[in-house]
mmCIF file of C-alpha atoms in Angstrom:
data_model
loop_
_atom_site.group_PDB
_atom_site.id
_atom_site.type_symbol
_atom_site.label_atom_id
_atom_site.label_comp_id
_atom_site.label_asym_id
_atom_site.label_seq_id
_atom_site.Cartn_x
_atom_site.Cartn_y
_atom_site.Cartn_z
ATOM 1 C CA UNK A 177 -11.591 15.159 32.100
ATOM 2 C CA UNK A 178 -13.007 11.567 33.097
ATOM 3 C CA UNK A 179 -11.933 8.514 31.642
ATOM 4 C CA UNK A 180 -15.242 8.102 29.839
ATOM 5 C CA UNK A 181 -14.963 11.537 28.478
ATOM 6 C CA UNK A 182 -11.226 10.746 27.160
ATOM 7 C CA UNK A 183 -12.534 7.652 25.445
ATOM 8 C CA UNK A 184 -15.106 9.235 23.859
ATOM 9 C CA UNK A 185 -12.920 12.039 22.453
ATOM 10 C CA UNK A 186 -10.579 8.998 21.216
ATOM 11 C CA UNK A 187 -13.226 7.102 19.736
ATOM 12 C CA UNK A 188 -14.616 10.142 17.746
ATOM 13 C CA UNK A 189 -10.946 11.222 16.609
ATOM 14 C CA UNK A 190 -10.447 7.705 15.229
ATOM 15 C CA UNK A 191 -13.975 7.642 13.443
ATOM 16 C CA UNK A 192 -13.304 11.148 11.642
ATOM 17 C CA UNK A 193 -9.697 10.196 10.700
ATOM 18 C CA UNK A 194 -11.076 7.268 9.083
ATOM 19 C CA UNK A 195 -13.924 9.126 7.403
ATOM 20 C CA UNK A 196 -11.068 11.565 6.055
ATOM 21 C CA UNK A 197 -8.754 8.766 5.003
ATOM 22 C CA UNK A 198 -11.771 7.221 2.736
ATOM 23 C CA UNK A 199 -12.644 10.613 1.493
ATOM 24 C CA UNK A 200 -8.973 11.181 0.246
ATOM 25 C CA UNK A 201 -8.953 7.562 -1.278
ATOM 26 C CA UNK A 202 -12.409 7.834 -3.047
ATOM 27 C CA UNK A 203 -10.790 11.278 -4.723
ATOM 28 C CA UNK A 204 -7.849 9.197 -5.678
ATOM 29 C CA UNK A 205 -5.365 10.943 -3.484
ATOM 30 C CA UNK A 206 -2.997 9.765 -0.808
ATOM 31 C CA UNK A 207 -0.908 11.612 2.237
ATOM 32 C CA UNK A 208 1.638 10.224 4.404
ATOM 33 C CA UNK A 209 -0.498 8.642 7.089
ATOM 34 C CA UNK A 210 -2.251 6.583 4.383
ATOM 35 C CA UNK A 211 1.009 4.406 3.807
ATOM 36 C CA UNK A 212 0.304 1.087 5.114
ATOM 37 C CA UNK A 213 2.917 -0.925 3.199
ATOM 38 C CA UNK A 214 6.541 -1.558 3.097
ATOM 39 C CA UNK A 215 6.695 -3.433 0.015
ATOM 40 C CA UNK A 216 7.659 -7.101 -0.037
ATOM 41 C CA UNK A 217 10.871 -6.832 1.745
ATOM 42 C CA UNK A 218 12.683 -9.872 -0.339
ATOM 43 C CA UNK A 219 16.140 -8.051 -0.557
ATOM 44 C CA UNK A 220 18.524 -9.327 1.695
ATOM 45 C CA UNK A 221 20.673 -6.492 4.011
ATOM 46 C CA UNK A 222 24.045 -7.416 5.325
ATOM 47 C CA UNK A 223 24.317 -3.916 6.875
ATOM 48 C CA UNK A 224 25.947 -4.831 10.467
ATOM 49 C CA UNK A 225 23.194 -4.463 13.511
ATOM 50 C CA UNK A 226 20.417 -4.110 10.513
ATOM 51 C CA UNK A 227 20.829 -7.627 8.856
ATOM 52 C CA UNK A 228 17.633 -8.731 7.083
ATOM 53 C CA UNK A 229 17.983 -12.252 5.675
ATOM 54 C CA UNK A 230 14.871 -13.656 3.612
ATOM 55 C CA UNK A 231 15.075 -17.433 2.444
ATOM 56 C CA UNK A 232 14.410 -18.643 -1.084
ATOM 57 C CA UNK A 233 11.147 -19.886 -0.089
ATOM 58 C CA UNK A 234 10.136 -16.853 1.778
ATOM 59 C CA UNK A 235 11.056 -14.836 -1.244
ATOM 60 C CA UNK A 236 9.286 -16.898 -3.407
ATOM 61 C CA UNK A 237 6.073 -17.315 -1.203
ATOM 62 C CA UNK A 238 5.983 -13.686 -0.902
ATOM 63 C CA UNK A 239 6.105 -12.776 -4.485
ATOM 64 C CA UNK A 240 4.178 -15.647 -5.676
ATOM 65 C CA UNK A 241 0.931 -15.069 -3.569
ATOM 66 C CA UNK A 242 1.204 -11.254 -2.607
ATOM 67 C CA UNK A 243 2.627 -9.277 -5.593
ATOM 68 C CA UNK A 244 2.593 -11.258 -8.750
ATOM 69 C CA UNK A 245 -1.213 -12.192 -8.962
ATOM 70 C CA UNK A 246 -3.708 -10.291 -11.035
ATOM 71 C CA UNK A 247 -4.808 -7.825 -8.371
ATOM 72 C CA UNK A 248 -2.146 -7.924 -5.850
ATOM 73 C CA UNK A 249 -3.900 -6.671 -2.326
ATOM 74 C CA UNK A 250 -0.997 -4.515 -1.261
ATOM 75 C CA UNK A 251 -1.382 -2.133 -4.152
ATOM 76 C CA UNK A 252 -4.772 -1.031 -2.626
ATOM 77 C CA UNK A 253 -2.412 1.052 0.034
ATOM 78 C CA UNK A 254 0.227 3.457 -0.332
ATOM 79 C CA UNK A 255 3.761 2.078 0.151
ATOM 80 C CA UNK A 256 6.906 3.141 1.229
ATOM 81 C CA UNK A 257 10.127 1.297 0.011
ATOM 82 C CA UNK A 258 12.669 2.223 2.751
ATOM 83 C CA UNK A 259 16.261 2.617 1.964
ATOM 84 C CA UNK A 260 19.206 2.453 4.292
ATOM 85 C CA UNK A 261 21.966 5.043 3.841
ATOM 86 C CA UNK A 262 24.678 2.586 4.651
ATOM 87 C CA UNK A 263 24.003 0.483 1.603
ATOM 88 C CA UNK A 264 21.989 2.664 -0.720
ATOM 89 C CA UNK A 265 24.714 3.474 -3.080
ATOM 90 C CA UNK A 266 26.134 -0.036 -3.593
ATOM 91 C CA UNK A 267 22.744 -1.914 -3.523
ATOM 92 C CA UNK A 268 20.830 0.711 -5.687
ATOM 93 C CA UNK A 269 20.073 -1.763 -8.532
ATOM 94 C CA UNK A 270 18.709 -4.464 -5.885
ATOM 95 C CA UNK A 271 16.719 -1.525 -4.129
ATOM 96 C CA UNK A 272 15.333 -0.340 -7.510
ATOM 97 C CA UNK A 273 14.461 -3.728 -8.661
ATOM 98 C CA UNK A 274 12.529 -5.036 -5.920
ATOM 99 C CA UNK A 275 10.593 -1.473 -5.899
ATOM 100 C CA UNK A 276 9.846 -1.869 -9.796
ATOM 101 C CA UNK A 277 8.792 -5.346 -9.456
ATOM 102 C CA UNK A 278 6.194 -4.826 -6.934
ATOM 103 C CA UNK A 279 4.957 -1.387 -6.764
ATOM 104 C CA UNK A 280 1.368 -0.295 -6.723
ATOM 105 C CA UNK A 281 -0.117 2.912 -8.104
ATOM 106 C CA UNK A 282 1.070 4.903 -4.807
ATOM 107 C CA UNK A 283 4.674 4.087 -3.716
ATOM 108 C CA UNK A 284 7.514 5.972 -2.889
ATOM 109 C CA UNK A 285 11.423 4.511 -2.866
ATOM 110 C CA UNK A 286 13.735 6.585 -0.466
ATOM 111 C CA UNK A 287 14.541 7.440 3.017
ATOM 112 C CA UNK A 288 12.277 7.503 5.691
ATOM 113 C CA UNK A 289 12.518 10.201 8.484
ATOM 114 C CA UNK A 290 16.111 11.164 8.499
ATOM 115 C CA UNK A 291 15.519 13.735 11.257
ATOM 116 C CA UNK A 292 16.745 17.158 11.462
ATOM 117 C CA UNK A 293 20.192 16.772 9.830
ATOM 118 C CA UNK A 294 22.353 17.795 7.214
ATOM 119 C CA UNK A 295 23.553 14.566 6.281
ATOM 120 C CA UNK A 296 23.804 13.613 2.682
ATOM 121 C CA UNK A 297 22.239 10.675 1.745
ATOM 122 C CA UNK A 298 23.453 8.625 -1.328
ATOM 123 C CA UNK A 299 21.671 8.670 -4.522
ATOM 124 C CA UNK A 300 21.898 5.569 -6.621
ATOM 125 C CA UNK A 301 22.052 6.351 -10.441
ATOM 126 C CA UNK A 302 18.972 3.610 -11.227
ATOM 127 C CA UNK A 303 16.831 6.537 -9.479
ATOM 128 C CA UNK A 304 17.468 8.717 -12.049
ATOM 129 C CA UNK A 305 16.188 6.810 -14.922
ATOM 130 C CA UNK A 306 12.922 6.937 -16.857
ATOM 131 C CA UNK A 307 11.692 3.167 -16.875
ATOM 132 C CA UNK A 308 8.105 4.218 -18.433
ATOM 133 C CA UNK A 309 5.095 2.710 -17.034
ATOM 134 C CA UNK A 310 4.183 -0.772 -15.673
ATOM 135 C CA UNK A 311 2.255 -3.029 -18.376
ATOM 136 C CA UNK A 312 0.819 -5.110 -15.700
ATOM 137 C CA UNK A 313 1.744 -6.965 -12.516
ATOM 138 C CA UNK A 314 4.872 -9.394 -12.336
ATOM 139 C CA UNK A 315 4.909 -12.861 -13.272
ATOM 140 C CA UNK A 316 7.089 -15.878 -12.869
ATOM 141 C CA UNK A 317 9.149 -16.562 -15.576
ATOM 142 C CA UNK A 318 8.419 -20.477 -15.601
ATOM 143 C CA UNK A 319 7.080 -23.089 -13.583
ATOM 144 C CA UNK A 320 8.718 -22.976 -10.221
ATOM 145 C CA UNK A 321 11.564 -20.917 -11.413
ATOM 146 C CA UNK A 322 11.654 -18.606 -8.473
ATOM 147 C CA UNK A 323 12.596 -15.825 -10.977
ATOM 148 C CA UNK A 324 10.014 -13.063 -11.299
ATOM 149 C CA UNK A 325 9.617 -10.502 -13.970
ATOM 150 C CA UNK A 326 7.648 -7.058 -14.518
ATOM 151 C CA UNK A 327 7.658 -5.528 -18.005
ATOM 152 C CA UNK A 328 7.727 -1.501 -18.074
ATOM 153 C CA UNK A 329 7.371 0.203 -21.258
ATOM 154 C CA UNK A 330 11.182 0.985 -21.257
ATOM 155 C CA UNK A 331 12.396 -1.728 -19.243
ATOM 156 C CA UNK A 332 12.132 -5.370 -17.817
ATOM 157 C CA UNK A 333 12.682 -6.110 -14.179
ATOM 158 C CA UNK A 334 13.559 -9.221 -12.675
ATOM 159 C CA UNK A 335 14.181 -10.868 -9.077
ATOM 160 C CA UNK A 336 15.861 -14.053 -8.672
ATOM 161 C CA UNK A 337 14.722 -15.372 -5.227
ATOM 162 C CA UNK A 338 17.455 -17.993 -5.251
ATOM 163 C CA UNK A 339 20.235 -15.447 -5.895
ATOM 164 C CA UNK A 340 18.398 -12.419 -3.822
ATOM 165 C CA UNK A 341 19.069 -10.502 -6.558
ATOM 166 C CA UNK A 342 17.361 -8.256 -8.948
ATOM 167 C CA UNK A 343 18.458 -6.730 -12.258
ATOM 168 C CA UNK A 344 16.859 -4.047 -14.573
ATOM 169 C CA UNK A 345 17.298 -4.297 -18.328
ATOM 170 C CA UNK A 346 16.322 -0.950 -20.061
ATOM 171 C CA UNK A 347 15.148 -0.668 -23.786
ATOM 172 C CA UNK A 348 14.546 2.663 -24.476
ATOM 173 C CA UNK A 349 15.272 4.197 -20.874
ATOM 174 C CA UNK A 350 16.549 7.593 -20.599
ATOM 175 C CA UNK A 351 18.149 9.609 -17.775
ATOM 176 C CA UNK A 352 15.958 11.974 -15.915
ATOM 177 C CA UNK A 353 16.883 15.666 -16.435
#
């Protein structure tokens, strides 16, 4: 196959893939290859070798301009909020709070590709609670507070950028069976 033929095959493949993606999207569905978002990543991680530090101003800017708006742009795409096994159990509240605060209609919280292993991944207890359904996007709790809140039918979720910490207050949430 010459270079020109190779390029033509590549272009046609891209066009067909884009058409399939659009068709699936129009039908209201998603599949793995449509995942384009990773969430706001405002959670700080101290796992050695995988540190992820977010400044207070970065956190506030991200939440204020991208997620706590009337129609968040990231909600147009599927999102995978990846969890690190090394800190999942002890940081389950923050992982879950960040997810509940900012997720759109198509979002998953959990482990990405884990390979062909039999390693058991920790399961934070926050993942087994029914928080209900969201009642809109998140909002800042007051002028320049840096604290963002989202109400769910069975819980209220907050993220405090100054503390780099989330919280979930359940109202009528129940454990999943």
